mmCIF file of C-alpha atoms in Angstrom:
data_model
loop_
_atom_site.group_PDB
_atom_site.id
_atom_site.type_symbol
_atom_site.label_atom_id
_atom_site.label_comp_id
_atom_site.label_asym_id
_atom_site.label_seq_id
_atom_site.Cartn_x
_atom_site.Cartn_y
_atom_site.Cartn_z
ATOM 1 C CA MET A 1 187.945 27.346 162.198
ATOM 2 C CA ALA A 2 191.359 26.697 163.800
ATOM 3 C CA ASP A 3 189.773 25.548 166.996
ATOM 4 C CA VAL A 4 187.337 23.179 164.985
ATOM 5 C CA MET A 5 190.195 21.839 162.864
ATOM 6 C CA ALA A 6 192.029 20.969 165.953
ATOM 7 C CA ALA A 7 189.272 19.514 167.899
ATOM 8 C CA GLU A 8 187.329 17.537 165.217
ATOM 9 C CA GLY A 9 189.865 15.554 163.399
ATOM 10 C CA TRP A 10 190.705 17.809 160.415
ATOM 11 C CA ARG A 11 194.336 18.480 161.461
ATOM 12 C CA ASP A 12 194.824 14.891 162.187
ATOM 13 C CA ALA A 13 193.438 13.987 158.751
ATOM 14 C CA GLY A 14 196.077 16.229 157.271
ATOM 15 C CA TYR A 15 194.464 19.623 156.751
ATOM 16 C CA GLU A 16 197.123 21.904 158.291
ATOM 17 C CA PHE A 17 196.606 25.426 156.845
ATOM 18 C CA VAL A 18 193.972 28.128 157.783
ATOM 19 C CA CYS A 19 193.962 30.616 154.932
ATOM 20 C CA ILE A 20 192.721 34.169 154.915
ATOM 21 C CA ASP A 21 191.805 35.382 151.435
ATOM 22 C CA ASP A 22 191.342 38.882 150.026
ATOM 23 C CA CYS A 23 189.984 41.806 152.155
ATOM 24 C CA TRP A 24 192.114 41.049 155.339
ATOM 25 C CA MET A 25 194.053 44.233 155.112
ATOM 26 C CA ALA A 26 193.472 47.921 155.842
ATOM 27 C CA PRO A 27 192.826 50.162 152.870
ATOM 28 C CA THR A 28 196.251 51.840 153.089
ATOM 29 C CA ARG A 29 199.889 51.005 154.154
ATOM 30 C CA ASP A 30 201.273 52.174 157.459
ATOM 31 C CA GLU A 31 203.703 55.026 157.599
ATOM 32 C CA HIS A 32 206.732 52.727 156.876
ATOM 33 C CA GLY A 33 204.980 51.433 153.747
ATOM 34 C CA ARG A 34 203.935 48.093 155.355
ATOM 35 C CA LEU A 35 200.699 46.281 154.816
ATOM 36 C CA GLN A 36 198.571 46.317 157.966
ATOM 37 C CA ALA A 37 195.570 44.355 158.952
ATOM 38 C CA ASP A 38 191.898 45.853 158.972
ATOM 39 C CA PRO A 39 191.663 47.117 162.553
ATOM 40 C CA LYS A 40 188.056 46.004 162.808
ATOM 41 C CA ARG A 41 188.399 42.506 161.310
ATOM 42 C CA PHE A 42 191.847 41.696 162.987
ATOM 43 C CA PRO A 43 192.171 44.079 166.083
ATOM 44 C CA SER A 44 195.145 42.073 167.474
ATOM 45 C CA GLY A 45 196.905 41.945 164.076
ATOM 46 C CA ILE A 46 198.093 39.076 162.089
ATOM 47 C CA ARG A 47 201.100 38.086 164.138
ATOM 48 C CA LYS A 48 198.843 37.403 167.168
ATOM 49 C CA LEU A 49 196.518 35.355 164.905
ATOM 50 C CA ALA A 50 199.494 33.305 163.549
ATOM 51 C CA ASP A 51 200.664 32.634 167.118
ATOM 52 C CA TYR A 52 197.073 31.356 167.944
ATOM 53 C CA VAL A 53 196.850 29.183 164.767
ATOM 54 C CA HIS A 54 200.364 27.814 165.511
ATOM 55 C CA SER A 55 199.241 26.946 169.053
ATOM 56 C CA ARG A 56 196.657 24.704 167.631
ATOM 57 C CA GLY A 57 199.220 22.814 165.612
ATOM 58 C CA LEU A 58 198.282 24.467 162.377
ATOM 59 C CA LYS A 59 199.720 26.977 159.892
ATOM 60 C CA LEU A 60 198.520 30.333 158.657
ATOM 61 C CA GLY A 61 198.034 31.357 154.953
ATOM 62 C CA ILE A 62 197.563 34.865 153.809
ATOM 63 C CA TYR A 63 196.723 36.695 150.589
ATOM 64 C CA SER A 64 198.317 39.364 148.422
ATOM 65 C CA ASP A 65 198.433 40.362 144.775
ATOM 66 C CA VAL A 66 201.178 40.904 142.245
ATOM 67 C CA GLY A 67 199.624 44.150 140.845
ATOM 68 C CA ASN A 68 198.930 47.745 142.211
ATOM 69 C CA LYS A 69 195.745 46.526 144.015
ATOM 70 C CA THR A 70 194.226 43.233 145.017
ATOM 71 C CA CYS A 71 191.186 41.822 143.114
ATOM 72 C CA ALA A 72 188.913 43.622 145.733
ATOM 73 C CA GLY A 73 190.828 46.899 145.617
ATOM 74 C CA PHE A 74 193.041 46.673 148.628
ATOM 75 C CA PRO A 75 196.934 47.527 148.503
ATOM 76 C CA GLY A 76 198.692 45.211 146.178
ATOM 77 C CA SER A 77 202.398 44.132 146.513
ATOM 78 C CA TYR A 78 203.674 45.818 143.234
ATOM 79 C CA ASN A 79 207.106 47.663 143.992
ATOM 80 C CA HIS A 80 206.840 46.229 147.550
ATOM 81 C CA TYR A 81 207.697 42.544 146.995
ATOM 82 C CA ASP A 82 210.665 42.411 149.455
ATOM 83 C CA LEU A 83 208.984 44.499 152.135
ATOM 84 C CA ASP A 84 205.795 42.440 151.922
ATOM 85 C CA ALA A 85 207.692 39.079 152.030
ATOM 86 C CA GLN A 86 209.619 40.259 155.102
ATOM 87 C CA THR A 87 206.344 41.459 156.746
ATOM 88 C CA PHE A 88 204.695 38.051 156.103
ATOM 89 C CA ALA A 89 207.589 36.152 157.500
ATOM 90 C CA SER A 90 207.861 38.491 160.592
ATOM 91 C CA TRP A 91 204.222 37.796 161.326
ATOM 92 C CA GLY A 92 204.819 33.935 161.131
ATOM 93 C CA VAL A 93 202.867 33.411 157.994
ATOM 94 C CA ASP A 94 203.349 29.871 156.369
ATOM 95 C CA LEU A 95 201.577 30.194 152.997
ATOM 96 C CA LEU A 96 201.083 33.068 150.535
ATOM 97 C CA LYS A 97 198.325 33.010 147.927
ATOM 98 C CA PHE A 98 199.518 35.539 145.278
ATOM 99 C CA ASP A 99 196.706 36.729 142.995
ATOM 100 C CA GLY A 100 197.197 38.334 139.526
ATOM 101 C CA CYS A 101 194.801 41.309 139.330
ATOM 102 C CA ASN A 102 195.658 44.767 138.272
ATOM 103 C CA SER A 103 199.028 44.087 136.793
ATOM 104 C CA ASP A 104 199.698 46.346 133.867
ATOM 105 C CA THR A 105 201.462 44.009 131.435
ATOM 106 C CA LEU A 106 202.230 40.329 131.201
ATOM 107 C CA GLU A 107 205.899 41.220 131.615
ATOM 108 C CA LEU A 108 205.194 42.934 134.898
ATOM 109 C CA LEU A 109 203.041 40.039 136.001
ATOM 110 C CA ALA A 110 205.777 37.456 135.205
ATOM 111 C CA GLU A 111 208.534 39.659 136.919
ATOM 112 C CA GLY A 112 206.296 40.158 139.954
ATOM 113 C CA TYR A 113 205.651 36.411 140.454
ATOM 114 C CA ARG A 114 209.508 35.742 140.020
ATOM 115 C CA ARG A 115 210.425 38.403 142.448
ATOM 116 C CA MET A 116 207.953 37.496 145.105
ATOM 117 C CA SER A 117 209.261 34.035 144.868
ATOM 118 C CA LEU A 118 212.854 35.097 145.474
ATOM 119 C CA ALA A 119 211.770 37.631 148.192
ATOM 120 C CA LEU A 120 209.899 34.697 150.105
ATOM 121 C CA ASN A 121 213.013 32.594 149.824
ATOM 122 C CA ASN A 122 215.263 35.443 151.051
ATOM 123 C CA THR A 123 213.274 35.690 154.325
ATOM 124 C CA GLY A 124 214.648 32.327 155.452
ATOM 125 C CA ARG A 125 211.109 31.333 156.510
ATOM 126 C CA SER A 126 209.442 28.196 154.804
ATOM 127 C CA ILE A 127 206.478 29.725 153.070
ATOM 128 C CA VAL A 128 204.384 27.739 150.547
ATOM 129 C CA TYR A 129 203.937 30.038 147.450
ATOM 130 C CA SER A 130 200.595 29.669 145.620
ATOM 131 C CA CYS A 131 200.409 31.438 142.300
ATOM 132 C CA GLU A 132 197.717 32.431 139.722
ATOM 133 C CA TRP A 133 200.444 33.130 137.121
ATOM 134 C CA PRO A 134 199.275 30.664 134.363
ATOM 135 C CA PHE A 135 195.655 31.694 134.756
ATOM 136 C CA TYR A 136 196.382 35.285 134.038
ATOM 137 C CA LEU A 137 198.777 34.507 131.096
ATOM 138 C CA ARG A 138 196.524 31.954 129.351
ATOM 139 C CA PRO A 139 194.071 34.238 127.528
ATOM 140 C CA ILE A 140 196.952 35.801 125.621
ATOM 141 C CA GLN A 141 199.972 33.212 125.827
ATOM 142 C CA GLN A 142 200.659 29.627 126.589
ATOM 143 C CA PRO A 143 202.309 29.340 129.955
ATOM 144 C CA ASN A 144 205.835 28.048 130.488
ATOM 145 C CA TYR A 145 205.098 25.508 133.198
ATOM 146 C CA THR A 146 208.852 24.605 133.582
ATOM 147 C CA GLU A 147 209.612 28.186 134.541
ATOM 148 C CA ILE A 148 206.203 28.483 136.725
ATOM 149 C CA LYS A 149 207.154 25.418 138.719
ATOM 150 C CA GLN A 150 210.809 26.751 139.269
ATOM 151 C CA TYR A 151 209.173 29.695 141.268
ATOM 152 C CA CYS A 152 205.799 28.390 142.524
ATOM 153 C CA ASN A 153 204.639 25.491 144.769
ATOM 154 C CA HIS A 154 201.199 25.422 143.203
ATOM 155 C CA TRP A 155 199.291 27.404 140.601
ATOM 156 C CA ARG A 156 195.900 28.103 139.289
ATOM 157 C CA ASN A 157 195.104 27.486 135.639
ATOM 158 C CA PHE A 158 191.434 28.124 135.358
ATOM 159 C CA PHE A 159 188.451 30.242 136.664
ATOM 160 C CA ASP A 160 187.430 30.276 140.389
ATOM 161 C CA VAL A 161 185.364 27.424 141.638
ATOM 162 C CA TYR A 162 181.849 28.142 142.653
ATOM 163 C CA ASP A 163 179.447 26.016 144.828
ATOM 164 C CA SER A 164 177.801 24.338 141.866
ATOM 165 C CA TRP A 165 177.933 21.283 139.661
ATOM 166 C CA SER A 166 178.522 23.438 136.552
ATOM 167 C CA SER A 167 181.553 24.865 138.171
ATOM 168 C CA ILE A 168 183.045 21.464 138.953
ATOM 169 C CA LYS A 169 182.127 20.139 135.580
ATOM 170 C CA SER A 170 183.799 23.003 133.781
ATOM 171 C CA ILE A 171 187.075 22.538 135.806
ATOM 172 C CA LEU A 172 187.222 18.831 134.997
ATOM 173 C CA ASP A 173 186.477 19.367 131.314
ATOM 174 C CA TRP A 174 189.050 22.081 131.084
ATOM 175 C CA THR A 175 191.723 19.826 132.851
ATOM 176 C CA ALA A 176 191.018 16.947 130.496
ATOM 177 C CA LEU A 177 191.242 19.152 127.492
ATOM 178 C CA HIS A 178 194.610 20.594 128.561
ATOM 179 C CA GLN A 179 196.030 17.517 130.254
ATOM 180 C CA ASP A 180 198.881 16.994 127.621
ATOM 181 C CA SER A 181 200.409 20.450 128.761
ATOM 182 C CA ILE A 182 199.793 20.255 132.519
ATOM 183 C CA VAL A 183 199.851 16.683 133.851
ATOM 184 C CA LYS A 184 203.601 16.063 133.094
ATOM 185 C CA ILE A 185 204.868 19.108 135.063
ATOM 186 C CA ALA A 186 203.104 18.214 138.365
ATOM 187 C CA GLY A 187 205.037 16.510 141.085
ATOM 188 C CA PRO A 188 206.631 17.016 144.385
ATOM 189 C CA GLY A 189 207.307 20.830 145.044
ATOM 190 C CA GLY A 190 204.865 22.017 142.320
ATOM 191 C CA TRP A 191 201.162 21.246 141.550
ATOM 192 C CA ASN A 192 198.216 22.199 139.296
ATOM 193 C CA ASP A 193 195.579 23.753 141.475
ATOM 194 C CA PRO A 194 192.085 23.299 140.371
ATOM 195 C CA ASP A 195 190.822 25.408 143.164
ATOM 196 C CA MET A 196 189.065 24.730 146.431
ATOM 197 C CA LEU A 197 186.878 21.850 147.610
ATOM 198 C CA VAL A 198 183.254 23.194 148.032
ATOM 199 C CA ILE A 199 182.039 20.006 149.752
ATOM 200 C CA GLY A 200 179.904 20.740 152.879
ATOM 201 C CA ASN A 201 178.155 23.931 151.508
ATOM 202 C CA PHE A 202 174.836 23.823 149.599
ATOM 203 C CA GLY A 203 175.392 23.570 145.751
ATOM 204 C CA LEU A 204 176.536 19.972 145.337
ATOM 205 C CA SER A 205 174.384 16.745 145.524
ATOM 206 C CA TRP A 206 175.967 13.907 147.451
ATOM 207 C CA ASP A 207 177.095 12.253 144.178
ATOM 208 C CA GLN A 208 178.613 15.495 143.072
ATOM 209 C CA ALA A 209 180.545 16.003 146.359
ATOM 210 C CA VAL A 210 181.923 12.391 145.815
ATOM 211 C CA THR A 211 182.897 13.321 142.388
ATOM 212 C CA GLN A 212 184.815 16.461 143.505
ATOM 213 C CA MET A 213 186.640 14.625 146.286
ATOM 214 C CA ALA A 214 187.491 11.617 143.982
ATOM 215 C CA MET A 215 188.544 13.734 140.955
ATOM 216 C CA TRP A 216 190.640 16.212 143.107
ATOM 217 C CA ALA A 217 192.465 13.177 144.476
ATOM 218 C CA VAL A 218 193.139 11.854 141.006
ATOM 219 C CA MET A 219 194.394 15.214 139.872
ATOM 220 C CA ALA A 220 196.919 15.386 142.744
ATOM 221 C CA ALA A 221 195.211 18.680 143.659
ATOM 222 C CA PRO A 222 196.196 20.662 146.801
ATOM 223 C CA LEU A 223 193.155 20.103 149.097
ATOM 224 C CA PHE A 224 191.911 23.385 150.390
ATOM 225 C CA MET A 225 188.324 23.404 151.745
ATOM 226 C CA SER A 226 186.021 26.488 151.233
ATOM 227 C CA ASN A 227 183.243 25.815 153.845
ATOM 228 C CA ASP A 228 182.138 26.278 157.399
ATOM 229 C CA LEU A 229 183.374 23.447 159.433
ATOM 230 C CA ARG A 230 180.935 24.510 162.376
ATOM 231 C CA ARG A 231 177.899 23.686 160.135
ATOM 232 C CA ILE A 232 179.094 20.737 158.140
ATOM 233 C CA SER A 233 177.076 17.494 157.737
ATOM 234 C CA PRO A 234 178.513 14.252 159.167
ATOM 235 C CA GLU A 235 178.390 12.901 155.507
ATOM 236 C CA ALA A 236 180.448 15.680 154.205
ATOM 237 C CA LYS A 237 182.966 15.478 157.144
ATOM 238 C CA TRP A 238 183.279 11.725 156.504
ATOM 239 C CA LEU A 239 184.080 12.312 152.756
ATOM 240 C CA LEU A 240 186.467 15.129 153.448
ATOM 241 C CA GLN A 241 188.409 13.234 156.163
ATOM 242 C CA ASN A 242 188.268 9.925 154.320
ATOM 243 C CA LYS A 243 191.776 8.447 154.874
ATOM 244 C CA GLU A 244 191.839 6.173 151.676
ATOM 245 C CA VAL A 245 190.982 9.137 149.474
ATOM 246 C CA ILE A 246 193.531 11.413 151.084
ATOM 247 C CA ALA A 247 196.265 8.697 150.907
ATOM 248 C CA ILE A 248 195.641 8.524 147.004
ATOM 249 C CA ASN A 249 195.708 12.434 146.868
ATOM 250 C CA GLN A 250 199.011 12.496 148.857
ATOM 251 C CA ASP A 251 200.670 9.459 147.134
ATOM 252 C CA PRO A 252 204.498 10.019 147.565
ATOM 253 C CA LEU A 253 205.009 9.333 143.775
ATOM 254 C CA GLY A 254 203.382 12.674 143.147
ATOM 255 C CA LYS A 255 202.071 11.937 139.626
ATOM 256 C CA GLN A 256 198.915 13.677 138.505
ATOM 257 C CA GLY A 257 196.135 11.619 136.925
ATOM 258 C CA TYR A 258 194.544 12.105 133.530
ATOM 259 C CA GLN A 259 191.639 10.960 131.478
ATOM 260 C CA ILE A 260 192.400 7.756 129.310
ATOM 261 C CA THR A 261 189.012 7.454 127.666
ATOM 262 C CA LYS A 262 185.618 9.072 127.132
ATOM 263 C CA ASP A 263 182.598 7.081 125.997
ATOM 264 C CA LYS A 264 179.370 8.971 125.559
ATOM 265 C CA ASN A 265 178.698 10.306 129.075
ATOM 266 C CA PHE A 266 181.394 8.243 130.918
ATOM 267 C CA GLU A 267 184.845 9.270 131.538
ATOM 268 C CA LEU A 268 187.687 6.824 132.708
ATOM 269 C CA TRP A 269 190.632 8.470 134.483
ATOM 270 C CA GLU A 270 193.647 6.867 136.105
ATOM 271 C CA ARG A 271 196.469 8.094 138.390
ATOM 272 C CA PRO A 272 199.754 6.153 138.901
ATOM 273 C CA LEU A 273 200.523 5.432 142.492
ATOM 274 C CA SER A 274 203.500 4.190 144.405
ATOM 275 C CA GLY A 275 203.716 0.458 144.937
ATOM 276 C CA ARG A 276 202.761 -0.663 141.377
ATOM 277 C CA ALA A 277 199.177 0.664 142.055
ATOM 278 C CA TYR A 278 196.781 2.982 140.161
ATOM 279 C CA ALA A 279 193.751 5.043 141.342
ATOM 280 C CA VAL A 280 190.923 4.606 138.757
ATOM 281 C CA ALA A 281 187.957 6.957 138.545
ATOM 282 C CA VAL A 282 184.794 6.360 136.542
ATOM 283 C CA LEU A 283 182.849 9.484 136.129
ATOM 284 C CA ASN A 284 179.279 9.559 134.802
ATOM 285 C CA GLN A 285 178.543 12.991 133.299
ATOM 286 C CA GLN A 286 174.947 12.155 132.613
ATOM 287 C CA GLU A 287 172.731 14.525 134.552
ATOM 288 C CA ILE A 288 169.312 12.870 134.299
ATOM 289 C CA GLY A 289 167.980 9.219 134.788
ATOM 290 C CA GLY A 290 169.324 6.712 137.238
ATOM 291 C CA PRO A 291 172.526 4.700 137.735
ATOM 292 C CA GLN A 292 174.195 3.273 134.619
ATOM 293 C CA ASN A 293 176.880 0.636 134.074
ATOM 294 C CA PHE A 294 180.235 1.236 132.442
ATOM 295 C CA THR A 295 182.417 -1.781 131.331
ATOM 296 C CA PHE A 296 185.910 -1.579 130.360
ATOM 297 C CA PRO A 297 188.825 -4.131 129.843
ATOM 298 C CA LEU A 298 191.545 -3.915 132.532
ATOM 299 C CA THR A 299 194.163 -3.734 129.639
ATOM 300 C CA PHE A 300 193.031 -0.054 129.368
ATOM 301 C CA LEU A 301 194.912 0.654 132.696
ATOM 302 C CA GLY A 302 198.465 1.634 133.039
ATOM 303 C CA ASN A 303 199.180 1.023 129.234
ATOM 304 C CA GLY A 304 198.067 -2.443 129.756
ATOM 305 C CA LEU A 305 200.343 -3.276 132.616
ATOM 306 C CA ALA A 306 198.329 -2.220 135.630
ATOM 307 C CA CYS A 307 196.879 -5.763 136.056
ATOM 308 C CA ASN A 308 199.509 -7.948 134.587
ATOM 309 C CA PRO A 309 199.127 -10.751 135.357
ATOM 310 C CA ALA A 310 196.465 -10.004 137.861
ATOM 311 C CA CYS A 311 195.363 -7.246 140.273
ATOM 312 C CA ALA A 312 193.479 -6.613 143.499
ATOM 313 C CA VAL A 313 190.652 -4.050 143.141
ATOM 314 C CA GLN A 314 189.429 -2.087 146.098
ATOM 315 C CA GLN A 315 186.602 0.477 145.796
ATOM 316 C CA VAL A 316 187.291 3.516 147.761
ATOM 317 C CA LEU A 317 184.279 5.778 146.901
ATOM 318 C CA PRO A 318 181.243 6.159 147.139
ATOM 319 C CA ALA A 319 181.919 3.530 149.937
ATOM 320 C CA SER A 320 184.774 1.211 150.746
ATOM 321 C CA ARG A 321 184.402 -2.288 149.303
ATOM 322 C CA ASP A 322 186.626 -5.100 148.312
ATOM 323 C CA TRP A 323 186.165 -6.264 144.654
ATOM 324 C CA GLY A 324 188.654 -8.979 144.800
ATOM 325 C CA VAL A 325 191.175 -10.307 142.457
ATOM 326 C CA HIS A 326 190.885 -9.884 138.696
ATOM 327 C CA SER A 327 192.918 -11.315 135.848
ATOM 328 C CA TRP A 328 194.696 -9.315 133.307
ATOM 329 C CA VAL A 329 192.353 -10.140 130.423
ATOM 330 C CA SER A 330 189.137 -9.584 132.359
ATOM 331 C CA SER A 331 186.707 -6.565 132.287
ATOM 332 C CA LEU A 332 185.207 -4.434 135.175
ATOM 333 C CA SER A 333 181.742 -3.292 135.088
ATOM 334 C CA VAL A 334 181.016 -0.316 137.307
ATOM 335 C CA GLU A 335 177.656 1.154 138.186
ATOM 336 C CA VAL A 336 177.675 4.932 138.672
ATOM 337 C CA ASN A 337 175.004 7.404 139.568
ATOM 338 C CA PRO A 338 174.363 10.459 137.375
ATOM 339 C CA THR A 339 177.072 13.214 138.082
ATOM 340 C CA GLY A 340 178.622 10.597 140.405
ATOM 341 C CA THR A 341 182.004 8.951 140.445
ATOM 342 C CA VAL A 342 183.264 5.464 141.455
ATOM 343 C CA LEU A 343 186.909 5.601 142.663
ATOM 344 C CA LEU A 344 188.836 2.435 142.726
ATOM 345 C CA LYS A 345 192.410 1.431 143.728
ATOM 346 C CA VAL A 346 194.026 -1.244 141.646
ATOM 347 C CA VAL A 347 197.152 -2.996 142.821
ATOM 348 C CA ALA A 348 199.124 -5.304 140.575
ATOM 349 C CA LEU A 349 199.862 -8.746 142.028
#
């Protein structure tokens, strides 16, 4: 994957991490209590792998768990936070995904997430810290996002993504339902993580893949792909490497987008961007029939200010197209395929 990322434009598009998930480790710690790599899967060890990934101009991400065991039953980091952080740093790891399985109490869960954050910082190595803290809290208590952002760089709120439309739809529905509590906290240094992009696998139609890419950009999501880059279609590659979409996702203002209206099967979302611009997504949740039109007044956008007195409208997805200049009092009519999304960039003039 690292070779393909370096050779086929992924790194240049901005994808810089190769991340290993659960099951990379041996079933027991070594005689010094340190985590060790599975000798069959990683015979040369993680340090050697990190060096290789770094030689390709990329970074390495690894996985551990706040509890006694990982979700798949391998050794967890409970009571080993400092040692594990030092181990990861000594290997040259650049990102830690820290899961929340097998923690006895919510107090221990929270304490573990805090302690691993401090332990990572104490290594002196810059390591991105990806948490599942709010997801494991949520069934029982409302997460304190101010505190979570203090310790984590991004955090999962909802169930794992699957390679299916119903999974993407459930993540979007959940996000819209909870936007009042999660949108305002997102920004540089800390992001809501709706989980991985599954574009380039088998479960999504083209329109659904466009929807995931567009909506993840609007939600200011960390863009991690879960796919096999050796077997990806040219269309999926074009979508995932689309510079205009990635620029929206990575906008320096760092504000997360939100749903502004829902009308039958249509959803209208916006995301404030730098340079007095907005990303606007029109999502058609209808799953049967053909393309349908959705018309809305431009005064809906940016509390009425996005197009005042006029704006230039550029379509980004499903294909790049210039829609010209529109006045503040006009409406836009957008044709959207079932389960598809049209992504626009609106710039005030």
